mmCIF file of C-alpha atoms and ligand atoms in Angstrom:
data_model
loop_
_atom_site.group_PDB
_atom_site.id
_atom_site.type_symbol
_atom_site.label_atom_id
_atom_site.label_comp_id
_atom_site.label_asym_id
_atom_site.label_seq_id
_atom_site.Cartn_x
_atom_site.Cartn_y
_atom_site.Cartn_z
ATOM 1 C CA MET A 78 11.753 -27.331 -7.837
ATOM 2 C CA GLN A 79 8.389 -25.740 -6.381
ATOM 3 C CA LYS A 80 8.191 -21.999 -7.410
ATOM 4 C CA ILE A 81 8.719 -19.849 -4.520
ATOM 5 C CA PRO A 82 5.262 -17.590 -4.590
ATOM 6 C CA VAL A 83 5.717 -13.902 -3.742
ATOM 7 C CA THR A 84 3.316 -11.383 -1.864
ATOM 8 C CA ILE A 85 3.709 -7.515 -2.488
ATOM 9 C CA ILE A 86 2.509 -5.770 0.311
ATOM 10 C CA THR A 87 2.232 -1.943 -0.829
ATOM 11 C CA GLY A 88 0.494 0.929 0.809
ATOM 12 C CA PHE A 89 1.060 4.810 0.871
ATOM 13 C CA LEU A 90 3.468 6.017 3.310
ATOM 14 C CA GLY A 91 3.030 5.154 6.971
ATOM 15 C CA SER A 92 -0.166 2.598 6.214
ATOM 16 C CA GLY A 93 0.837 0.219 8.293
ATOM 17 C CA LYS A 94 2.954 -2.245 6.012
ATOM 18 C CA THR A 95 5.872 -2.978 8.794
ATOM 19 C CA THR A 96 3.678 -3.182 11.376
ATOM 20 C CA VAL A 97 1.633 -5.760 9.705
ATOM 21 C CA ILE A 98 4.405 -7.754 8.098
ATOM 22 C CA ASN A 99 5.831 -7.760 11.377
ATOM 23 C CA GLN A 100 2.822 -9.386 12.995
ATOM 24 C CA LEU A 101 2.666 -11.724 10.022
ATOM 25 C CA LEU A 102 5.980 -13.254 11.213
ATOM 26 C CA GLN A 103 5.199 -13.399 14.851
ATOM 27 C CA GLN A 104 2.482 -15.851 14.121
ATOM 28 C CA PRO A 105 3.701 -19.566 14.803
ATOM 29 C CA TYR A 106 4.254 -20.898 11.311
ATOM 30 C CA GLN A 107 6.387 -23.659 9.391
ATOM 31 C CA GLU A 108 7.553 -21.503 6.812
ATOM 32 C CA ARG A 109 11.051 -19.998 6.133
ATOM 33 C CA ILE A 110 10.251 -16.237 4.636
ATOM 34 C CA ALA A 111 12.680 -14.197 3.168
ATOM 35 C CA VAL A 112 11.552 -10.557 3.239
ATOM 36 C CA ILE A 113 12.497 -7.973 0.799
ATOM 37 C CA VAL A 114 12.098 -4.500 2.140
ATOM 38 C CA ASN A 115 12.478 -1.566 -0.561
ATOM 39 C CA GLU A 116 12.487 2.363 0.565
ATOM 40 C CA TYR A 117 12.360 5.088 -0.237
ATOM 41 C CA GLY A 118 15.503 7.882 0.151
ATOM 42 C CA GLU A 119 19.062 7.433 0.347
ATOM 43 C CA ILE A 120 19.018 5.594 3.939
ATOM 44 C CA GLY A 121 17.063 2.579 5.216
ATOM 45 C CA VAL A 122 14.970 2.214 8.695
ATOM 46 C CA ASP A 123 12.492 -0.295 8.122
ATOM 47 C CA HIS A 124 14.837 -3.332 7.559
ATOM 48 C CA GLN A 125 15.868 -2.688 11.184
ATOM 49 C CA LEU A 126 12.290 -2.221 12.368
ATOM 50 C CA VAL A 127 11.199 -5.736 10.509
ATOM 51 C CA ILE A 128 11.604 -8.400 13.486
ATOM 52 C CA ASN A 129 12.227 -11.054 10.696
ATOM 53 C CA SER A 130 16.201 -12.672 11.573
ATOM 54 C CA GLU A 131 19.108 -10.450 9.992
ATOM 55 C CA GLU A 132 20.046 -13.426 7.159
ATOM 56 C CA GLU A 133 16.498 -13.458 5.823
ATOM 57 C CA ILE A 134 15.846 -9.808 5.629
ATOM 58 C CA PHE A 135 17.029 -8.096 2.032
ATOM 59 C CA GLN A 136 17.064 -4.449 1.760
ATOM 60 C CA MET A 137 16.606 -2.308 -1.146
ATOM 61 C CA ASN A 138 17.261 1.173 -1.601
ATOM 62 C CA ASN A 139 16.732 3.935 -4.493
ATOM 63 C CA GLY A 140 15.228 7.312 -4.238
ATOM 64 C CA CYS A 141 13.466 6.979 -7.220
ATOM 65 C CA LEU A 142 11.879 3.323 -8.086
ATOM 66 C CA CYS A 143 10.864 4.061 -11.344
ATOM 67 C CA CYS A 144 15.123 4.267 -12.543
ATOM 68 C CA THR A 145 16.514 1.449 -10.660
ATOM 69 C CA LEU A 146 13.929 -0.604 -9.500
ATOM 70 C CA ARG A 147 14.081 -3.402 -12.097
ATOM 71 C CA SER A 148 17.594 -4.509 -11.747
ATOM 72 C CA ASP A 149 17.902 -4.108 -8.442
ATOM 73 C CA LEU A 150 15.065 -6.512 -7.736
ATOM 74 C CA SER A 151 15.862 -9.082 -9.804
ATOM 75 C CA ASN A 152 19.834 -8.753 -8.376
ATOM 76 C CA VAL A 153 17.636 -9.135 -4.787
ATOM 77 C CA LEU A 154 15.842 -12.023 -6.229
ATOM 78 C CA HIS A 155 18.610 -14.059 -7.215
ATOM 79 C CA SER A 156 20.701 -13.286 -4.525
ATOM 80 C CA ILE A 157 18.203 -15.293 -2.592
ATOM 81 C CA LEU A 158 18.024 -18.505 -4.839
ATOM 82 C CA GLU A 159 22.320 -18.180 -4.365
ATOM 83 C CA VAL A 160 21.512 -18.006 -0.636
ATOM 84 C CA SER A 161 19.195 -21.002 -0.623
ATOM 85 C CA LYS A 162 21.640 -22.944 -2.836
ATOM 86 C CA GLU A 163 24.197 -22.615 -0.254
ATOM 87 C CA GLN A 164 22.378 -23.257 2.941
ATOM 88 C CA GLU A 165 20.973 -26.376 0.972
ATOM 89 C CA THR A 166 17.259 -24.747 1.722
ATOM 90 C CA VAL A 167 14.522 -23.047 0.096
ATOM 91 C CA PHE A 168 12.488 -19.854 1.423
ATOM 92 C CA ASP A 169 8.592 -20.789 1.351
ATOM 93 C CA ARG A 170 7.655 -17.841 0.621
ATOM 94 C CA ILE A 171 9.026 -14.192 0.011
ATOM 95 C CA ILE A 172 6.995 -10.432 0.856
ATOM 96 C CA ILE A 173 8.044 -7.575 -1.224
ATOM 97 C CA GLU A 174 7.359 -4.356 1.483
ATOM 98 C CA THR A 175 7.061 -1.637 -1.170
ATOM 99 C CA THR A 176 7.901 1.813 -0.634
ATOM 100 C CA GLY A 177 5.051 3.962 0.621
ATOM 101 C CA LEU A 178 5.483 5.905 -3.131
ATOM 102 C CA ALA A 179 5.762 2.588 -5.099
ATOM 103 C CA GLU A 180 3.714 2.050 -8.140
ATOM 104 C CA PRO A 181 3.468 -2.006 -8.224
ATOM 105 C CA GLY A 182 3.182 -2.308 -11.800
ATOM 106 C CA PRO A 183 7.090 -2.020 -12.779
ATOM 107 C CA ILE A 184 7.663 -4.756 -9.843
ATOM 108 C CA VAL A 185 5.206 -7.318 -10.978
ATOM 109 C CA GLN A 186 6.878 -6.458 -14.931
ATOM 110 C CA THR A 187 9.853 -7.726 -13.500
ATOM 111 C CA PHE A 188 8.333 -10.872 -12.748
ATOM 112 C CA PHE A 189 7.186 -11.518 -16.326
ATOM 113 C CA ARG A 190 9.768 -9.919 -18.557
ATOM 114 C CA LEU A 191 12.672 -11.848 -16.828
ATOM 115 C CA PRO A 192 12.410 -15.964 -18.026
ATOM 116 C CA TYR A 193 14.546 -16.913 -15.089
ATOM 117 C CA LEU A 194 12.297 -15.017 -12.958
ATOM 118 C CA GLN A 195 9.226 -16.775 -13.958
ATOM 119 C CA GLU A 196 11.012 -19.991 -13.738
ATOM 120 C CA TYR A 197 11.751 -19.783 -10.169
ATOM 121 C CA PHE A 198 8.889 -17.076 -8.934
ATOM 122 C CA VAL A 199 5.187 -16.684 -9.048
ATOM 123 C CA ILE A 200 2.950 -14.130 -7.524
ATOM 124 C CA ASP A 201 0.889 -14.508 -5.125
ATOM 125 C CA SER A 202 -1.142 -11.916 -4.772
ATOM 126 C CA VAL A 203 -0.805 -7.869 -4.222
ATOM 127 C CA MET A 204 -1.860 -6.832 -1.131
ATOM 128 C CA THR A 205 -2.873 -2.872 -0.647
ATOM 129 C CA LEU A 206 -2.905 -0.752 2.831
ATOM 130 C CA VAL A 207 -4.631 2.018 3.051
ATOM 131 C CA ASP A 208 -4.813 4.444 6.098
ATOM 132 C CA ALA A 209 -8.375 4.300 7.214
ATOM 133 C CA VAL A 210 -7.741 8.092 8.888
ATOM 134 C CA ASN A 211 -5.484 9.525 6.232
ATOM 135 C CA GLY A 212 -6.685 7.985 3.028
ATOM 136 C CA LEU A 213 -9.180 10.182 1.117
ATOM 137 C CA HIS A 214 -6.635 12.580 1.318
ATOM 138 C CA GLN A 215 -3.823 10.417 -0.111
ATOM 139 C CA ILE A 216 -5.611 9.443 -3.131
ATOM 140 C CA ALA A 217 -7.171 13.032 -3.755
ATOM 141 C CA HIS A 218 -3.122 14.333 -3.672
ATOM 142 C CA TYR A 219 -0.947 11.491 -4.581
ATOM 143 C CA GLU A 220 -1.315 9.580 -7.813
ATOM 144 C CA GLU A 221 1.138 7.547 -6.090
ATOM 145 C CA SER A 222 -1.882 6.230 -3.842
ATOM 146 C CA VAL A 223 -4.233 5.689 -6.487
ATOM 147 C CA ASP A 224 -2.064 3.352 -8.493
ATOM 148 C CA GLN A 225 -1.335 1.104 -5.198
ATOM 149 C CA ILE A 226 -5.391 0.654 -5.142
ATOM 150 C CA ALA A 227 -5.966 0.002 -8.684
ATOM 151 C CA PHE A 228 -3.552 -2.293 -8.561
ATOM 152 C CA ALA A 229 -4.616 -4.320 -5.175
ATOM 153 C CA ASP A 230 -5.826 -7.397 -5.463
ATOM 154 C CA LYS A 231 -7.059 -7.480 -2.054
ATOM 155 C CA ILE A 232 -7.268 -3.906 0.213
ATOM 156 C CA TRP A 233 -6.897 -3.764 3.778
ATOM 157 C CA LEU A 234 -8.367 -1.129 5.814
ATOM 158 C CA THR A 235 -5.681 -0.083 8.465
ATOM 159 C CA LYS A 236 -5.922 2.802 11.055
ATOM 160 C CA LEU A 237 -9.580 1.434 12.117
ATOM 161 C CA ASP A 238 -9.167 1.944 15.619
ATOM 162 C CA GLU A 239 -9.439 5.551 14.767
ATOM 163 C CA ALA A 240 -11.568 6.210 11.784
ATOM 164 C CA ASP A 241 -14.736 6.683 12.063
ATOM 165 C CA SER A 242 -17.625 4.988 10.531
ATOM 166 C CA ARG A 243 -18.783 7.630 8.202
ATOM 167 C CA ALA A 244 -14.833 8.308 7.407
ATOM 168 C CA GLU A 245 -14.587 4.622 6.507
ATOM 169 C CA TYR A 246 -18.008 4.548 4.715
ATOM 170 C CA PHE A 247 -17.322 7.231 2.334
ATOM 171 C CA LEU A 248 -13.181 5.799 2.121
ATOM 172 C CA ARG A 249 -14.745 2.399 0.756
ATOM 173 C CA GLN A 250 -17.002 3.821 -1.577
ATOM 174 C CA LYS A 251 -13.794 5.576 -3.212
ATOM 175 C CA LEU A 252 -12.220 2.302 -3.257
ATOM 176 C CA VAL A 253 -14.829 1.036 -5.216
ATOM 177 C CA SER A 254 -14.644 2.749 -7.645
ATOM 178 C CA LEU A 255 -10.998 2.904 -8.376
ATOM 179 C CA ASN A 256 -10.698 -1.011 -8.192
ATOM 180 C CA PRO A 257 -14.094 -2.238 -8.315
ATOM 181 C CA HIS A 258 -12.348 -6.618 -8.453
ATOM 182 C CA ALA A 259 -10.208 -6.287 -5.424
ATOM 183 C CA GLU A 260 -11.840 -7.446 -1.816
ATOM 184 C CA ILE A 261 -11.812 -4.267 0.950
ATOM 185 C CA GLU A 262 -11.097 -6.514 4.349
ATOM 186 C CA ARG A 263 -10.917 -4.720 7.677
ATOM 187 C CA LEU A 264 -7.247 -5.387 9.317
ATOM 188 C CA ASP A 265 -7.298 -6.271 13.093
ATOM 189 C CA LYS A 266 -3.966 -6.206 14.582
ATOM 190 C CA THR A 267 -5.198 -8.701 17.095
ATOM 191 C CA ASP A 268 -6.417 -11.406 14.842
ATOM 192 C CA LEU A 269 -4.266 -11.416 11.517
ATOM 193 C CA PRO A 270 -5.250 -14.343 10.068
ATOM 194 C CA PHE A 271 -1.917 -15.882 7.853
ATOM 195 C CA ASP A 272 -4.048 -17.805 5.400
ATOM 196 C CA HIS A 273 -5.916 -14.355 4.286
ATOM 197 C CA PHE A 274 -2.431 -12.726 3.990
ATOM 198 C CA PHE A 275 -0.547 -15.664 2.103
ATOM 199 C CA GLY A 276 -1.249 -18.489 -0.199
ATOM 200 C CA GLN A 277 -4.348 -16.429 -1.623
ATOM 201 C CA GLN A 278 -3.380 -16.659 -5.322
ATOM 202 C CA LEU A 279 -5.147 -13.562 -6.280
ATOM 203 C CA PHE A 280 -3.025 -12.754 -8.648
ATOM 204 C CA ASP A 281 -4.192 -12.455 -12.354
ATOM 205 C CA ALA A 282 -2.355 -10.695 -14.751
ATOM 206 C CA ALA A 283 -5.137 -9.941 -16.874
ATOM 207 C CA ASN A 284 -6.516 -7.859 -14.510
ATOM 208 C CA LEU A 285 -4.069 -5.281 -14.967
ATOM 209 C CA THR A 286 -6.008 -3.972 -17.894
ATOM 210 C CA HIS A 287 -8.574 -2.056 -15.720
ATOM 211 C CA LEU A 288 -5.782 0.183 -14.371
ATOM 212 C CA ASP A 289 -5.846 2.466 -16.904
ATOM 213 C CA GLU A 290 -9.371 3.087 -16.750
ATOM 214 C CA ALA A 291 -9.250 3.739 -12.427
ATOM 215 C CA LYS A 292 -6.829 6.160 -13.135
ATOM 216 C CA GLU A 293 -8.896 7.829 -15.272
ATOM 217 C CA ASP A 294 -11.457 7.612 -13.239
ATOM 218 C CA SER A 295 -9.505 9.242 -10.258
ATOM 219 C CA CYS A 296 -10.386 12.817 -11.759
ATOM 220 C CA GLU A 297 -9.055 14.617 -7.847
ATOM 221 C CA ILE A 298 -5.675 13.922 -9.005
ATOM 222 C CA ASN A 299 -4.178 17.231 -9.643
ATOM 223 C CA GLN A 300 -2.395 16.642 -13.116
ATOM 224 C CA THR A 301 -0.492 19.711 -13.237
ATOM 225 C CA ASP A 302 1.038 18.810 -10.322
ATOM 226 C CA THR A 303 3.096 15.553 -11.251
ATOM 227 C CA HIS A 304 6.002 15.363 -13.233
ATOM 228 C CA TYR A 305 6.326 12.393 -16.094
ATOM 229 C CA HIS A 306 9.053 10.980 -16.823
ATOM 230 C CA ASP A 307 9.970 8.226 -19.545
ATOM 231 C CA HIS A 308 11.981 5.205 -19.238
ATOM 232 C CA ASP A 309 13.231 2.844 -21.716
ATOM 233 C CA GLU A 310 10.845 0.352 -20.834
ATOM 234 C CA HIS A 311 8.002 2.079 -18.491
ATOM 235 C CA HIS A 312 6.176 5.465 -18.457
ATOM 236 C CA HIS A 313 6.223 6.564 -14.115
ATOM 237 C CA SER A 314 5.349 9.472 -12.244
ATOM 238 C CA HIS A 315 5.939 10.729 -8.794
ATOM 239 C CA THR A 316 3.810 13.487 -7.060
ATOM 240 C CA HIS A 317 5.880 16.637 -7.912
ATOM 241 C CA GLY A 318 7.952 17.902 -5.305
ATOM 242 C CA ILE A 319 8.186 14.857 -3.230
ATOM 243 C CA THR A 320 11.431 14.590 -1.265
ATOM 244 C CA SER A 321 13.264 12.788 1.025
ATOM 245 C CA ILE A 322 15.641 13.988 3.631
ATOM 246 C CA SER A 323 18.510 11.706 5.764
ATOM 247 C CA LEU A 324 19.797 12.824 8.752
ATOM 248 C CA ARG A 325 22.424 10.833 10.332
ATOM 249 C CA THR A 326 25.345 11.524 12.819
ATOM 250 C CA ASP A 327 27.386 9.422 15.194
ATOM 251 C CA ARG A 328 26.730 11.863 18.162
ATOM 252 C CA PRO A 329 24.080 11.626 20.692
ATOM 253 C CA LEU A 330 21.566 13.905 20.041
ATOM 254 C CA HIS A 331 20.103 15.852 22.983
ATOM 255 C CA PRO A 332 16.744 14.517 23.766
ATOM 256 C CA VAL A 333 14.594 18.056 24.652
ATOM 257 C CA ARG A 334 15.807 20.189 22.085
ATOM 258 C CA LEU A 335 15.183 16.649 19.348
ATOM 259 C CA ASP A 336 12.073 16.639 20.664
ATOM 260 C CA GLU A 337 11.080 20.326 20.300
ATOM 261 C CA TRP A 338 13.158 20.402 16.786
ATOM 262 C CA ILE A 339 11.001 17.279 15.357
ATOM 263 C CA SER A 340 7.215 18.730 16.663
ATOM 264 C CA GLU A 341 8.219 21.881 15.245
ATOM 265 C CA LEU A 342 8.648 20.534 12.184
ATOM 266 C CA VAL A 343 5.253 18.152 12.647
ATOM 267 C CA MET A 344 3.338 21.808 13.419
ATOM 268 C CA THR A 345 4.893 23.443 10.675
ATOM 269 C CA PHE A 346 4.852 20.998 7.996
ATOM 270 C CA ASN A 347 1.734 19.341 8.723
ATOM 271 C CA MET A 348 -0.310 17.188 6.018
ATOM 272 C CA ASP A 349 3.157 17.874 4.008
ATOM 273 C CA LEU A 350 4.935 16.076 6.063
ATOM 274 C CA LEU A 351 4.431 12.738 4.739
ATOM 275 C CA ARG A 352 6.217 10.119 6.815
ATOM 276 C CA TYR A 353 9.522 10.523 9.149
ATOM 277 C CA LYS A 354 11.322 7.514 10.862
ATOM 278 C CA GLY A 355 14.363 7.046 12.985
ATOM 279 C CA ILE A 356 16.603 5.031 15.232
ATOM 280 C CA LEU A 357 18.327 7.269 17.366
ATOM 281 C CA GLN A 358 20.736 7.828 19.901
ATOM 282 C CA LEU A 359 19.883 10.299 22.718
ATOM 283 C CA TYR A 360 22.300 11.932 25.133
ATOM 284 C CA GLY A 361 22.568 9.541 27.998
ATOM 285 C CA ASP A 362 19.775 6.582 26.949
ATOM 286 C CA PRO A 363 21.706 2.889 26.468
ATOM 287 C CA ASN A 364 18.709 1.887 24.559
ATOM 288 C CA LYS A 365 18.086 2.884 20.899
ATOM 289 C CA ILE A 366 14.875 4.971 20.299
ATOM 290 C CA VAL A 367 12.515 4.716 17.128
ATOM 291 C CA TYR A 368 10.519 7.948 16.784
ATOM 292 C CA GLN A 369 8.281 7.974 13.280
ATOM 293 C CA GLY A 370 5.117 9.024 12.518
ATOM 294 C CA VAL A 371 2.816 10.471 9.854
ATOM 295 C CA ASN A 372 1.507 13.655 9.021
ATOM 296 C CA MET A 373 0.456 14.777 12.885
ATOM 297 C CA ALA A 374 0.955 11.343 14.406
ATOM 298 C CA MET A 375 3.620 11.083 15.827
ATOM 299 C CA GLN A 376 5.320 8.157 17.916
ATOM 300 C CA PHE A 377 8.465 7.138 19.769
ATOM 301 C CA TYR A 378 9.001 4.262 21.974
ATOM 302 C CA ARG A 379 12.662 2.905 23.271
ATOM 303 C CA ALA A 380 13.887 -0.255 21.470
ATOM 304 C CA GLU A 381 16.788 -2.860 22.270
ATOM 305 C CA PRO A 382 20.063 -1.216 24.092
ATOM 306 C CA TRP A 383 22.794 -0.322 21.746
ATOM 307 C CA GLU A 384 25.235 -3.296 21.792
ATOM 308 C CA ASN A 385 28.976 -3.233 20.189
ATOM 309 C CA GLU A 386 27.913 -1.668 17.130
ATOM 310 C CA ASN A 387 28.327 1.464 15.307
ATOM 311 C CA ARG A 388 25.822 4.170 17.455
ATOM 312 C CA GLU A 389 24.537 6.084 14.571
ATOM 313 C CA SER A 390 21.756 8.284 15.081
ATOM 314 C CA VAL A 391 19.562 7.944 11.274
ATOM 315 C CA LEU A 392 16.397 10.013 9.904
ATOM 316 C CA VAL A 393 14.481 10.131 7.400
ATOM 317 C CA PHE A 394 11.886 12.590 6.352
ATOM 318 C CA ILE A 395 9.740 12.127 3.649
ATOM 319 C CA GLY A 396 7.530 15.102 2.169
ATOM 320 C CA LYS A 397 6.075 17.845 -0.238
ATOM 321 C CA ASP A 398 8.248 20.858 -0.842
ATOM 322 C CA LEU A 399 10.275 20.487 2.586
ATOM 323 C CA PRO A 400 13.161 22.868 2.657
ATOM 324 C CA GLU A 401 16.348 20.627 3.016
ATOM 325 C CA LYS A 402 19.326 23.337 3.726
ATOM 326 C CA GLU A 403 16.786 24.479 6.932
ATOM 327 C CA ILE A 404 16.291 21.009 8.053
ATOM 328 C CA LYS A 405 19.427 20.009 7.630
ATOM 329 C CA ARG A 406 20.633 23.396 9.599
ATOM 330 C CA SER A 407 18.572 23.313 12.501
ATOM 331 C CA PHE A 408 19.075 19.123 12.390
ATOM 332 C CA LYS A 409 22.689 20.631 13.763
ATOM 333 C CA ALA A 410 21.355 21.793 17.270
ATOM 334 C CA CYS A 411 19.922 18.846 18.318
ATOM 335 C CA ILE A 412 23.205 17.577 18.095
ATOM 336 C CA MET A 413 25.411 17.279 21.738
ATOM 337 C CA ASP A 414 28.773 19.055 21.643
ATOM 338 C CA GLU A 415 30.940 19.709 24.643
ATOM 339 C CA GLU A 416 28.987 23.323 25.409
ATOM 340 C CA LEU A 417 25.755 21.194 25.506
ATOM 341 C CA ILE A 418 27.088 18.112 27.672
ATOM 342 C CA LYS A 419 28.162 20.942 30.230
HETATM 343 N N1 GTP B 655 -3.069 4.009 15.132
HETATM 344 C C1 GTP B 655 -2.730 2.995 14.333
HETATM 345 N N2 GTP B 655 -1.410 3.292 13.916
HETATM 346 C C2 GTP B 655 -1.204 2.656 13.086
HETATM 347 C C3 GTP B 655 -1.310 1.083 12.845
HETATM 348 N N3 GTP B 655 -0.852 0.553 11.996
HETATM 349 C C4 GTP B 655 0.697 0.952 11.702
HETATM 350 N N4 GTP B 655 0.610 2.283 13.058
HETATM 351 C C5 GTP B 655 1.310 3.293 12.917
HETATM 352 O O1 GTP B 655 1.587 3.793 11.902
HETATM 353 C C6 GTP B 655 2.925 4.406 11.557
HETATM 354 C C7 GTP B 655 3.486 3.902 10.039
HETATM 355 O O2 GTP B 655 3.566 2.385 10.632
HETATM 356 P P1 GTP B 655 4.341 1.741 9.437
HETATM 357 O O3 GTP B 655 3.904 0.333 9.483
HETATM 358 O O4 GTP B 655 5.718 1.812 9.968
HETATM 359 O O5 GTP B 655 3.863 2.190 7.824
HETATM 360 P P2 GTP B 655 4.626 1.740 6.815
HETATM 361 O O6 GTP B 655 3.314 1.419 5.566
HETATM 362 O O7 GTP B 655 5.944 0.772 6.583
HETATM 363 O O8 GTP B 655 5.339 3.263 6.653
HETATM 364 P P3 GTP B 655 6.508 3.492 5.547
HETATM 365 O O9 GTP B 655 7.110 2.152 5.243
HETATM 366 O O10 GTP B 655 7.255 4.491 5.884
HETATM 367 O O11 GTP B 655 5.575 3.930 4.517
HETATM 368 C C8 GTP B 655 3.253 3.719 13.047
HETATM 369 O O12 GTP B 655 3.993 4.955 14.211
HETATM 370 C C9 GTP B 655 2.788 2.702 13.539
HETATM 371 O O13 GTP B 655 2.808 2.496 14.697
HETATM 372 C C10 GTP B 655 -2.965 1.452 13.642
HETATM 373 O O14 GTP B 655 -3.388 -0.163 13.496
HETATM 374 N N5 GTP B 655 -3.977 1.665 14.137
#
């Protein structure tokens, strides 16, 4: 059996990973692709936003990647092999969408440390997306962003439609200083060549040694602002104070109250509100509503209608020092009750 190539798509929270994966999946290709979606936080939303057919999406949710990722990942890869056997067809390719706070190292190491994974899979490339609008801020404040850039085989600049050429210039300078080995490509959503993402065979384990140099160069990172914890096999850090708050309810939400509430959170927490996304049931609306945003940039759209499924709203906020109790309490005011319906 030929080894299945694996492309790791990483990038900081909200850098555009799901958007790009959806665009790649929409292209006319002759391949069967499995997508592994890994999310930060106890409730997953992304697996519902990826357009692949359900049996080809494998979801992994874990709060802290460094604690659980490796065994989770090998389990998921194992189940992909099982599905292939059951269906007597092999996946041609696997995409792993990491969380926006993932350090790609442990993901890659998983493939090297487990012999049976080496037998069946080969890492094609680590593709890192960098948001051209928020990238410099993220590099300066979040070590996860630096790790992802330093680990990239190729860097893709996203959201260029909103960034000016000066911002792009300075960002490129920074990216080259963090990772002089990776090619930097501009991501054009209207023209995304499949073969620039896949089958590139850019991954070279030898490049991993450059990682530490890049991390040392990133002197703007405030080291006192991170906490470190050792696990038996690797050393990992998350920027201190990043939390994920998950909200869910099976009662409909009041559209106006909800909108006001989210807008207020966005105004209040601003750059500390790193990412928020949810699939919501609004009162009186037969369709699912997708709400999402990165810092101040908020977006919502009407998705497909609810069918015979459990109608549940799920909403996740990821940010720095967010007051969980207060957010959970104020969310309740957006849930419809008899009084509000009147
Ligand atoms: N202006 C602009 N917005 C974009 C672009 N790509 C993605 N977005 C928006 O950025 C937000 C985040 O996009 P996603 O694709 O969900 O980002 P992600 O990296 O998968 O997010 P996480 O999984 O939460 O880390 C969404 O509101 C997208 O619509 C782009 O090229 N330009």
